[in-house]
Short mmCIF file of C-alpha atoms in Angstrom, two decimals:
data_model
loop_
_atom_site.label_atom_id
_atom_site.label_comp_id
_atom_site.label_asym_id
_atom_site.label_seq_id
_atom_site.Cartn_x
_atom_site.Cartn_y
_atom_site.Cartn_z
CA UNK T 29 -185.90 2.34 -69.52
CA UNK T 30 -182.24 2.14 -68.80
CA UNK T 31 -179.99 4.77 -69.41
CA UNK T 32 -176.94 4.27 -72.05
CA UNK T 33 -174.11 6.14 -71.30
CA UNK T 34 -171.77 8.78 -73.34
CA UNK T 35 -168.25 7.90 -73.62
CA UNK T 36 -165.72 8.91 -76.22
CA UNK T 37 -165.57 5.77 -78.78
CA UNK T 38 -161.87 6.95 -78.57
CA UNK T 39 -161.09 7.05 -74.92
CA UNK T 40 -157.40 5.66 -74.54
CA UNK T 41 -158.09 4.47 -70.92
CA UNK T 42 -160.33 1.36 -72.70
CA UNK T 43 -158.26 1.52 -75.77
CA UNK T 44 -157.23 -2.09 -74.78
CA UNK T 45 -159.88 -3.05 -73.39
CA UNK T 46 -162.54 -4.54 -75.87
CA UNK T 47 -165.77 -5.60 -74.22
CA UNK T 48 -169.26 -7.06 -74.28
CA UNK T 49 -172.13 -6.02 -73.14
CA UNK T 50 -173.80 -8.50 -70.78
CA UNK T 51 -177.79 -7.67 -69.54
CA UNK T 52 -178.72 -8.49 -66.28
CA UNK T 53 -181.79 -7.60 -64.47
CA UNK T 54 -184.13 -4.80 -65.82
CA UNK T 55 -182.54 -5.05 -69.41
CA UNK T 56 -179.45 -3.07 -67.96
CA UNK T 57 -176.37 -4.31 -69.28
CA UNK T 58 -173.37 -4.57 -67.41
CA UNK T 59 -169.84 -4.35 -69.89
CA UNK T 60 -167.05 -7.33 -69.86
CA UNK T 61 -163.72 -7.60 -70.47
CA UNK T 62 -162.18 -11.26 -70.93
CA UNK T 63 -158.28 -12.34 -70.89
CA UNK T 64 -157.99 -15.49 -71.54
CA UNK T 65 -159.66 -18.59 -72.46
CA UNK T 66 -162.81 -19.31 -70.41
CA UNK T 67 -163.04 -23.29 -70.06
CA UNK T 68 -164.08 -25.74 -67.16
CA UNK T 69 -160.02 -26.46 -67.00
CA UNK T 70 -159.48 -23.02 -65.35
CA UNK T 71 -160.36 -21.44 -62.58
CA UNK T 72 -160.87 -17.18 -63.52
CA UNK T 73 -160.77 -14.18 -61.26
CA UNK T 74 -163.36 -11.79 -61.76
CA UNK T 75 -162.35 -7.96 -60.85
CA UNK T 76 -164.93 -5.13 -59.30
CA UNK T 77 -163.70 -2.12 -59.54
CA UNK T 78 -164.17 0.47 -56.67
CA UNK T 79 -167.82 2.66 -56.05
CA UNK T 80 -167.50 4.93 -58.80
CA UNK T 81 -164.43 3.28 -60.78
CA UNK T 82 -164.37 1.06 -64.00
CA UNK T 83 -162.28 -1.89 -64.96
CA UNK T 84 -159.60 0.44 -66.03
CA UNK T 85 -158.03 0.63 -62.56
CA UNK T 86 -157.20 -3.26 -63.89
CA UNK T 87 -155.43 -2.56 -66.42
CA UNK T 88 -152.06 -3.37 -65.44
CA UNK T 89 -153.16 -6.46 -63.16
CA UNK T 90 -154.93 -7.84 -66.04
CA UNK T 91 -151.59 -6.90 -68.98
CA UNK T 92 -148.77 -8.55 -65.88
CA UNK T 93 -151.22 -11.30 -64.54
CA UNK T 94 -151.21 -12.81 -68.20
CA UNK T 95 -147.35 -12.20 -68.63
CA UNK T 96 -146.26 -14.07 -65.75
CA UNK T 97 -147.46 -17.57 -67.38
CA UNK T 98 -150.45 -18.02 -65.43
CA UNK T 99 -153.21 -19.57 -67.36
CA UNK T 100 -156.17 -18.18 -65.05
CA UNK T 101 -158.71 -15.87 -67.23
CA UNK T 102 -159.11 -12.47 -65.92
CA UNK T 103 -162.38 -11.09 -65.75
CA UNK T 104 -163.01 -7.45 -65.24
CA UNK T 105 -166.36 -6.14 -64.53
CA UNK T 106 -167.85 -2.50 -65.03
CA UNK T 107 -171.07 -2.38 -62.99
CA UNK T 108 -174.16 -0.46 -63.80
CA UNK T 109 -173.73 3.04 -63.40
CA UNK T 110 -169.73 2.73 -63.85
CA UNK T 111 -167.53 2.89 -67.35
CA UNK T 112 -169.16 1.52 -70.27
CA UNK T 113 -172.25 -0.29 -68.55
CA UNK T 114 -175.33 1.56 -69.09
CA UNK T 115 -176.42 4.07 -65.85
CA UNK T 116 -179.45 2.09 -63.91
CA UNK T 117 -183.02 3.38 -64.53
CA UNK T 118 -183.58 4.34 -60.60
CA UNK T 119 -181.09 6.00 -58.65
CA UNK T 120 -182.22 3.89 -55.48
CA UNK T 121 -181.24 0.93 -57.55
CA UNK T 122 -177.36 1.20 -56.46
CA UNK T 123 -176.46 -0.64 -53.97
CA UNK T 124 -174.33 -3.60 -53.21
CA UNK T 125 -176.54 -6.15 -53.00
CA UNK T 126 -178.04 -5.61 -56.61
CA UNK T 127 -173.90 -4.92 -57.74
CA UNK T 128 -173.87 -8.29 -56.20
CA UNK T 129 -176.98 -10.03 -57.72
CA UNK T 130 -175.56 -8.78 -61.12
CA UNK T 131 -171.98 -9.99 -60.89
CA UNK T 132 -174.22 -13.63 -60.23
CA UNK T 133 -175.68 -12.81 -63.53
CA UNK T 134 -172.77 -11.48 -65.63
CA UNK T 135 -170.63 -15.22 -64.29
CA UNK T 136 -173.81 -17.45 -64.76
CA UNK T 137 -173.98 -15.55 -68.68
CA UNK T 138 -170.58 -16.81 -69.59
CA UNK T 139 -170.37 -20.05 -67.97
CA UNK T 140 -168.41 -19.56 -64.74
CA UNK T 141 -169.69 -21.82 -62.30
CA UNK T 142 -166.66 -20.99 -59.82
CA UNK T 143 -164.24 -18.15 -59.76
CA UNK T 144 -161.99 -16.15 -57.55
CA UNK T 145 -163.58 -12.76 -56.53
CA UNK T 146 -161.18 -9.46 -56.46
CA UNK T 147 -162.94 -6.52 -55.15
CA UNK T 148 -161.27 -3.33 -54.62
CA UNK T 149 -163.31 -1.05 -52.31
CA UNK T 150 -166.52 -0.82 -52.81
CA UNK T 151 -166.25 -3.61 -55.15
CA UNK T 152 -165.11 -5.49 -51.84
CA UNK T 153 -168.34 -5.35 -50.26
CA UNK T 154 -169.68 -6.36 -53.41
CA UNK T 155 -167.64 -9.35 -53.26
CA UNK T 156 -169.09 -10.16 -49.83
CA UNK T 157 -172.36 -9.49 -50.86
CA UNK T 158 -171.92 -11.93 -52.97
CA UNK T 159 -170.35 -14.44 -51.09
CA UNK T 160 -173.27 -14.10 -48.59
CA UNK T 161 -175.89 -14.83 -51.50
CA UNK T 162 -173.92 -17.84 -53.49
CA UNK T 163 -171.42 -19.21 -51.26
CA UNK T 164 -171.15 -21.97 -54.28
CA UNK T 165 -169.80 -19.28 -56.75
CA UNK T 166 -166.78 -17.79 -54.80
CA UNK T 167 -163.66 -20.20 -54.72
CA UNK T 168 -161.80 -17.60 -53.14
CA UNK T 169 -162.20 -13.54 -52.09
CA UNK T 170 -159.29 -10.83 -52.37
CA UNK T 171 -160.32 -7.83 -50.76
CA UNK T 172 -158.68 -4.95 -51.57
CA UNK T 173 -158.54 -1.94 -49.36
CA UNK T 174 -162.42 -2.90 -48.51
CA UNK T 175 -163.66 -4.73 -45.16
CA UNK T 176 -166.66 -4.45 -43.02
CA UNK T 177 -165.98 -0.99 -42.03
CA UNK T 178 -165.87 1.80 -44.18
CA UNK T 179 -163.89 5.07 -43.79
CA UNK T 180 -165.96 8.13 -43.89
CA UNK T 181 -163.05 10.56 -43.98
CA UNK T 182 -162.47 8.84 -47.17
CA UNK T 183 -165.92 9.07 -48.83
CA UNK T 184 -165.73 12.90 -47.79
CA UNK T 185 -162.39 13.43 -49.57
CA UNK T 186 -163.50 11.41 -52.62
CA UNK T 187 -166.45 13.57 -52.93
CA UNK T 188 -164.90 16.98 -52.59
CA UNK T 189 -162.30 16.04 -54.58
CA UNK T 190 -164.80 15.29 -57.25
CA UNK T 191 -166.88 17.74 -56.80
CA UNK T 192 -163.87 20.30 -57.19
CA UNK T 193 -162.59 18.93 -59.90
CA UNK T 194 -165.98 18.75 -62.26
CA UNK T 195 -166.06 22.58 -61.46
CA UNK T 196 -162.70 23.31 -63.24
CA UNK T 197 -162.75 24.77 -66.49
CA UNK T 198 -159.91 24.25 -69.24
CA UNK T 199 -157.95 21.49 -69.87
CA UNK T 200 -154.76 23.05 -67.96
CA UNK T 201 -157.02 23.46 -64.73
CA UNK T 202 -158.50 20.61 -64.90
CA UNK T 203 -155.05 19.00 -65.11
CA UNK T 204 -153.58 20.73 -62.94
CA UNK T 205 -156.29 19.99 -60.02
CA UNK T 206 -155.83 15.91 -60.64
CA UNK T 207 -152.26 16.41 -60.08
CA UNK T 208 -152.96 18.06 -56.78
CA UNK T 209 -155.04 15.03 -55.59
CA UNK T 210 -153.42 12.03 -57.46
CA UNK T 211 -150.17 13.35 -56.26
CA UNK T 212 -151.21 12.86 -52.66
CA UNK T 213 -152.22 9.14 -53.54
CA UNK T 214 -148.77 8.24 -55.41
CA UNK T 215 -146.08 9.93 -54.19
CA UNK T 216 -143.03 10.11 -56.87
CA UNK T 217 -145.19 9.12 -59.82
CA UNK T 218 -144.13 11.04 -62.83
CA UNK T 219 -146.47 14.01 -64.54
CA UNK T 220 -147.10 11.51 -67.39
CA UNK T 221 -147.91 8.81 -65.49
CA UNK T 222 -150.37 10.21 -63.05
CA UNK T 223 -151.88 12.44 -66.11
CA UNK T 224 -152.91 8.89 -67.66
CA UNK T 225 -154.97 8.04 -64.89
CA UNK T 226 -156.98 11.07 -64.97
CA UNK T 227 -158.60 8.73 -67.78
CA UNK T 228 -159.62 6.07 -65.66
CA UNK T 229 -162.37 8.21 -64.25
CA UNK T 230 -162.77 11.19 -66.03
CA UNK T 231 -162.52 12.21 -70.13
CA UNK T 232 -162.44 16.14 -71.14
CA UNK T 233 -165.10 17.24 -73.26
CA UNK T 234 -165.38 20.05 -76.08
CA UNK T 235 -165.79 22.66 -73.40
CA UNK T 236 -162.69 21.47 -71.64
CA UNK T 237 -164.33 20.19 -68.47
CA UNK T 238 -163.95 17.11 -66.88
CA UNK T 239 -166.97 14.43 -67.52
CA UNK T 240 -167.09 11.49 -65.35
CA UNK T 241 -167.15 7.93 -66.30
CA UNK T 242 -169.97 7.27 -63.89
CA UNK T 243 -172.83 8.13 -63.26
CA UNK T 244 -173.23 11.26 -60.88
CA UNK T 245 -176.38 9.78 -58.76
CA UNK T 246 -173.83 7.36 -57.55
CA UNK T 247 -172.36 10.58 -55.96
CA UNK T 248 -175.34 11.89 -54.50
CA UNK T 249 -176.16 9.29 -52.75
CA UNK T 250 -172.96 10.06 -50.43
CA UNK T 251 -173.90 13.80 -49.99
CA UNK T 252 -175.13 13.14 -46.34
CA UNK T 253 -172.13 11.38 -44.77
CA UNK T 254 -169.43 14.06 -43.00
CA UNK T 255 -166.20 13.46 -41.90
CA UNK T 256 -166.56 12.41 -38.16
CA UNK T 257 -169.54 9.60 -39.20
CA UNK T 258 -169.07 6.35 -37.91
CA UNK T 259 -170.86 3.97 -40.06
CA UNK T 260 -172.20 0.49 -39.65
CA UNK T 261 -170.01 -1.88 -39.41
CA UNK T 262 -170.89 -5.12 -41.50
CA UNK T 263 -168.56 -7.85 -39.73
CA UNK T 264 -171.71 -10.69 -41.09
CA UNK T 265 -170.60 -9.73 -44.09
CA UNK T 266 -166.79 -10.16 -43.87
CA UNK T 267 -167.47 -13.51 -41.95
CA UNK T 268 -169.73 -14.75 -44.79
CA UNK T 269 -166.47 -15.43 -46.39
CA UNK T 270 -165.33 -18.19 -44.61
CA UNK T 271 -166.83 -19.82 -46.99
CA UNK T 272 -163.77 -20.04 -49.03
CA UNK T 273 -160.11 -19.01 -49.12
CA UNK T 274 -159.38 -15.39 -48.42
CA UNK T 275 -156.44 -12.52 -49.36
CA UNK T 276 -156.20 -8.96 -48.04
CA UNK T 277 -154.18 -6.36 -49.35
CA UNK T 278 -154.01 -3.01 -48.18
CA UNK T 279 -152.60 0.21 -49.61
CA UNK T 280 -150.23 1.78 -47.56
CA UNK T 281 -151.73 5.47 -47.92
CA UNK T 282 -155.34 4.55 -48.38
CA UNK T 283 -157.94 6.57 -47.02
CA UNK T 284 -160.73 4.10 -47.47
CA UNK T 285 -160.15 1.31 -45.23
CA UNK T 286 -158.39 2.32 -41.78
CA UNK T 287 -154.87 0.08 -39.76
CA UNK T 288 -157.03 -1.12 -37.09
CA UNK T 289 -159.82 -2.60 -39.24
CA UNK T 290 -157.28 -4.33 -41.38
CA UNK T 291 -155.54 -5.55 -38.28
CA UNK T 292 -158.51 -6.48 -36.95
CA UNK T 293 -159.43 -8.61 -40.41
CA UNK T 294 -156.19 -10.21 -40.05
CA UNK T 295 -157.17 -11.25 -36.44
CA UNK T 296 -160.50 -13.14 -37.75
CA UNK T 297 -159.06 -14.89 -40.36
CA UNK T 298 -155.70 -15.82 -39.27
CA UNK T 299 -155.49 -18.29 -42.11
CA UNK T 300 -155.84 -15.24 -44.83
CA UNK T 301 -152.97 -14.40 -47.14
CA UNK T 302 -152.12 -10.54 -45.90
CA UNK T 303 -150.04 -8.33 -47.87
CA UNK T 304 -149.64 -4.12 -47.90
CA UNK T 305 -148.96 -2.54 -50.88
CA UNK T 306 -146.43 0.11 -49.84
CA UNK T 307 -146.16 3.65 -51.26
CA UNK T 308 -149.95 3.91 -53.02
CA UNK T 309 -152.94 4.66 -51.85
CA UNK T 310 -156.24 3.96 -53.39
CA UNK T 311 -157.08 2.64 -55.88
CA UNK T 312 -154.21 0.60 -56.14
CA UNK T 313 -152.17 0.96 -59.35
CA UNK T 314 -151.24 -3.10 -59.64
CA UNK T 315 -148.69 -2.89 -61.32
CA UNK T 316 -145.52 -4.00 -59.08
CA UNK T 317 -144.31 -7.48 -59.67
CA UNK T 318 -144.51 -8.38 -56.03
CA UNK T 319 -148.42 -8.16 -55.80
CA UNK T 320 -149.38 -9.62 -59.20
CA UNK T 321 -147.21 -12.45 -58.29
CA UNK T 322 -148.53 -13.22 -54.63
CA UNK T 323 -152.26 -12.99 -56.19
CA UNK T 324 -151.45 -15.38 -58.98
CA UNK T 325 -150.07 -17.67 -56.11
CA UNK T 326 -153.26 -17.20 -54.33
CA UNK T 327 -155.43 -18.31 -57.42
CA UNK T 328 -153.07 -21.34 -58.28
CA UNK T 329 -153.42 -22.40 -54.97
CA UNK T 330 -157.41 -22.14 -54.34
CA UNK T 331 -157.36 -23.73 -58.00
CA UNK T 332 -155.47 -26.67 -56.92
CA UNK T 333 -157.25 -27.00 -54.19
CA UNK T 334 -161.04 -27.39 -56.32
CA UNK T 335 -159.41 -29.80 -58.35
CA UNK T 336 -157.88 -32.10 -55.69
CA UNK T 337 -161.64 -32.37 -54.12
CA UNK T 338 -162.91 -32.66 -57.48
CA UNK T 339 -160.62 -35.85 -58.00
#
């Protein structure tokens, strides 16, 4: 059976974030967030967060994206295993083909026959995944601090920093110890602000310890990769999306997706839209002017584009 997750019904990191629950294969059900009007008139970007994250990290995108006039929907996604989506039945089940197979599912539920793909990280290769298995259903990709080649230095940080963390005790420590590693990601950011996101992945229960908004197997499944790994690169993947128009953005302090495979990304699709997001690492915060603006460009344009063929 799957597995329903606990969350606070409170949680102020979904607090504007209403949702449904969508199932997709094996009665799992995957949770939705819609801004905006779906409608065959307009052309919607779909969001995937990162391996372990939830739609939260698109908060701001999704609050600025709608401000700026554009009429786009935004759809953000949390996975199985991830936020408010219910944890999959087999641990063996998470991967980024079935991520992708689902996202088919969630878009085909509520009528999107075409949409613009943003996936942050992990959520990246999802995105290419995806592109690989229904060409038809990706107008366009944005990749965001994701490519063919992953960073193993990063998955080791991410997991030590996690695993640290979830051993704290006492809502002062626990603090206290996401300062310490969200301070190294966003460099200036105020207390208050970078206390906030400690609610994107984490909420503090009765016992003052920090429970994830994930499921944990997702975690163990990275136990075996050190720091000095080099692991498979999938450059298929990342070419499956010449299907359609691309954009790659890159965090200037991320740890997940290295200069030289960027560069290199930039090199095989020379006609990609390529933008670094200075002064952040991952995930991205999205919530400068500058970014939200060049993606809406990027969506107006690949929408234009569909309708001028469609004419």
């Amino acid at each position: 059976m799957p597995r329903p997750r606990s969350i606070p019904d409170n949680h102020p990191a979904f607090a504007d974030l209403p949702i449904i629950h969508v199932s997709v294969a094996g009665g799992v059900r995957a949770a939705v967030h819609v801004r905006g009007e779906l409608s065959s008139r307009s052309l919607p970007i779909a969001c995937i967060p990162g391996y372990q994250r939830n739609m939260s990290d698109f908060t701001a995108f999704a609050d600025d994206f709608g401000r700026l006039g554009n009429a786009a929907p935004v759809v953000l996604l949390d996975l199985p295993g991830r936020g408010r989506a219910d944890n999959r039945q087999h641990a063996e089940d998470y991967s980024s083909l079935v991520d992708a197979r689902d996202v088919a599912a969630v878009l085909a539920a509520l009528g999107i026959e075409r949409a613009v793909i943003l996936g942050q990280g992990q959520g990246g290769q999802v995105a290419m995944a995806l592109a690989t298995a229904h060409p038809l259903l990706v107008a366009g990709t944005i990749l965001l601090d994701s490519g063919p080649v992953t960073d193993s230095r990063g998955i080791v940080r991410l997991r030590s920093n996690l695993e640290h963390i979830e051993a704290l005790r006492g809502a002062k420590s626990v603090a206290a110890g996401f300062r310490r590693v969200l301070g190294g990601d966003y460099p200036g950011l105020p207390v208050e602000q970078l206390d906030k996101l400690i609610g994107r992945s984490h909420y503090l229960d009765k016992r003052g310890r920090a429970q994830p908004l994930y499921d944990k197997r997702l975690m163990d499944a990275l136990a075996d990769i050190n720091f000095d790994d080099v692991l498979t690169a999938q450059w298929p993947l990342f070419d499956a999306l010449g299907c359609a128009s691309l954009m790659l953005l890159r965090t200037q302090l991320t740890d997940q997706l290295r200069r030289e495979t960027f560069d290199e990304m930039v090199r095989r699709r020379p006609d990609a839209v390529a933008l670094t997001i200075s002064g952040q690492g991952s995930p991205a915060l999205f919530d400068q002017r500058e970014e939200i603006e060049a993606v809406a460009k990027f969506v107006a344009k690949v929408g234009a584009v569909l309708k001028a063929r469609a004419a």
